[in-house]
């Protein structure tokens, strides 16, 4: 998949030049393959860009300004939507590309997937490896379903903010007690 960035090489507007540089610089920093397409020197590029920007995304005068970003034939957005995606750490999603493994966006996507679908076997969850669970220990399908239901209830409880504070207080109290016990042992 090639990202197409429509630019104006001879723009008189410094604002447009800065926006174009910002988009290209960020794509280069992410090592995203892209093709800069000049609309100032190439009438075909200009016409293609104008025809393929969705009507609801065009300004009131009907002529979209560069930079305009596409993934092949699919419209991604203009500078403002790119900037919003950058601020939200969602540039790969904005571009319609899979995030590279280990990136912040990949970790957020993995968290969202786990919340929707439950833990993944033989996968990773926030830098911790999830061990494969086997049925060798004699559990049957009914027990597996009960375990799954318990995990779902546990996940629902994790989303409830009222339950988070008491858990943190209990953990803090346990840490204090552990430290006091260590100090007594040292004396």
Short mmCIF file of C-alpha atoms in Angstrom, two decimals, residues 39-156:
data_model
loop_
_atom_site.label_atom_id
_atom_site.label_comp_id
_atom_site.label_asym_id
_atom_site.label_seq_id
_atom_site.Cartn_x
_atom_site.Cartn_y
_atom_site.Cartn_z
CA UNK A 39 -0.40 19.35 -7.99
CA UNK A 40 1.35 22.58 -9.04
CA UNK A 41 3.32 21.02 -11.90
CA UNK A 42 1.04 18.15 -12.85
CA UNK A 43 -2.52 18.87 -13.95
CA UNK A 44 -3.47 15.16 -13.80
CA UNK A 45 -2.49 14.99 -10.10
CA UNK A 46 -4.48 18.16 -9.38
CA UNK A 47 -7.60 16.88 -11.13
CA UNK A 48 -7.33 13.42 -9.52
CA UNK A 49 -7.00 14.97 -6.04
CA UNK A 50 -9.94 17.34 -6.56
CA UNK A 51 -12.16 14.57 -7.90
CA UNK A 52 -11.34 12.09 -5.13
CA UNK A 53 -11.65 14.26 -2.02
CA UNK A 54 -15.15 13.46 -0.68
CA UNK A 55 -17.71 16.25 -1.11
CA UNK A 56 -18.27 16.52 2.67
CA UNK A 57 -14.52 17.12 3.17
CA UNK A 58 -14.20 19.88 0.57
CA UNK A 59 -14.11 23.51 1.73
CA UNK A 60 -16.99 25.83 0.91
CA UNK A 61 -15.33 27.01 -2.30
CA UNK A 62 -15.11 23.37 -3.43
CA UNK A 63 -11.34 23.32 -4.01
CA UNK A 64 -9.36 21.30 -1.45
CA UNK A 65 -5.94 22.68 -0.52
CA UNK A 66 -2.80 20.59 -0.09
CA UNK A 67 -1.68 18.54 1.67
CA UNK A 68 -4.31 15.89 0.98
CA UNK A 69 -3.52 12.30 2.00
CA UNK A 70 -4.71 9.07 0.36
CA UNK A 71 -3.97 5.39 0.87
CA UNK A 72 -3.94 4.20 -2.74
CA UNK A 73 -7.43 5.29 -3.89
CA UNK A 74 -8.89 5.66 -0.39
CA UNK A 75 -9.11 9.17 1.07
CA UNK A 76 -7.47 9.50 4.50
CA UNK A 77 -7.81 13.22 5.15
CA UNK A 78 -6.27 16.65 5.06
CA UNK A 79 -3.74 18.29 7.35
CA UNK A 80 -6.22 18.93 10.18
CA UNK A 81 -7.37 15.31 10.36
CA UNK A 82 -3.75 14.15 10.08
CA UNK A 83 -2.79 16.45 12.95
CA UNK A 84 -5.68 15.14 15.09
CA UNK A 85 -4.58 11.55 14.42
CA UNK A 86 -1.01 12.47 15.32
CA UNK A 87 -2.16 14.00 18.61
CA UNK A 88 -4.21 10.88 19.38
CA UNK A 89 -1.34 8.50 18.52
CA UNK A 90 -3.51 7.04 15.78
CA UNK A 91 -1.56 7.91 12.62
CA UNK A 92 -1.39 4.32 11.38
CA UNK A 93 -5.15 3.90 11.77
CA UNK A 94 -5.64 7.26 10.01
CA UNK A 95 -3.48 6.04 7.12
CA UNK A 96 -5.20 2.65 7.02
CA UNK A 97 -1.94 0.85 7.85
CA UNK A 98 -1.24 -1.75 10.51
CA UNK A 99 0.87 -0.30 13.33
CA UNK A 100 4.36 -1.77 13.69
CA UNK A 101 4.82 -4.24 16.56
CA UNK A 102 5.86 -2.58 19.80
CA UNK A 103 4.55 0.87 18.85
CA UNK A 104 2.28 2.77 21.21
CA UNK A 105 -0.55 2.52 18.69
CA UNK A 106 -0.10 -1.27 18.42
CA UNK A 107 -0.24 -1.64 22.20
CA UNK A 108 -3.43 0.45 22.37
CA UNK A 109 -5.00 -1.60 19.58
CA UNK A 110 -4.04 -4.80 21.41
CA UNK A 111 -5.61 -3.53 24.66
CA UNK A 112 -8.82 -2.67 22.81
CA UNK A 113 -8.84 -6.10 21.14
CA UNK A 114 -8.37 -7.86 24.49
CA UNK A 115 -11.15 -5.83 26.13
CA UNK A 116 -13.48 -6.76 23.28
CA UNK A 117 -12.45 -10.39 22.79
CA UNK A 118 -10.72 -11.53 25.97
CA UNK A 119 -7.08 -12.60 26.42
CA UNK A 120 -5.21 -14.05 23.48
CA UNK A 121 -3.48 -17.41 23.82
CA UNK A 122 0.26 -17.40 23.08
CA UNK A 123 0.15 -13.60 22.62
CA UNK A 124 1.39 -10.67 24.57
CA UNK A 125 -0.46 -8.34 26.87
CA UNK A 126 1.31 -5.13 27.86
CA UNK A 127 4.79 -6.64 27.63
CA UNK A 128 3.77 -9.75 29.58
CA UNK A 129 3.63 -13.08 27.78
CA UNK A 130 0.36 -14.94 28.13
CA UNK A 131 0.98 -18.60 28.80
CA UNK A 132 -0.89 -21.12 26.69
CA UNK A 133 -3.57 -22.92 28.65
CA UNK A 134 -4.10 -26.54 27.78
CA UNK A 135 -6.83 -28.99 28.64
CA UNK A 136 -4.26 -31.54 29.84
CA UNK A 137 -5.25 -30.93 33.47
CA UNK A 138 -8.63 -32.55 32.86
CA UNK A 139 -10.87 -29.50 32.70
CA UNK A 140 -13.94 -29.92 30.59
CA UNK A 141 -15.84 -27.42 28.44
CA UNK A 142 -18.25 -26.49 31.25
CA UNK A 143 -15.36 -25.48 33.51
CA UNK A 144 -13.80 -23.50 30.67
CA UNK A 145 -17.08 -21.62 30.17
CA UNK A 146 -17.27 -20.86 33.90
CA UNK A 147 -13.70 -19.54 33.82
CA UNK A 148 -14.49 -17.40 30.80
CA UNK A 149 -17.57 -15.95 32.50
CA UNK A 150 -15.52 -15.19 35.62
CA UNK A 151 -12.91 -13.39 33.47
CA UNK A 152 -15.64 -11.35 31.77
CA UNK A 153 -17.09 -10.31 35.15
CA UNK A 154 -13.57 -9.45 36.30
CA UNK A 155 -13.00 -7.27 33.20
CA UNK A 156 -16.33 -5.52 33.74
#
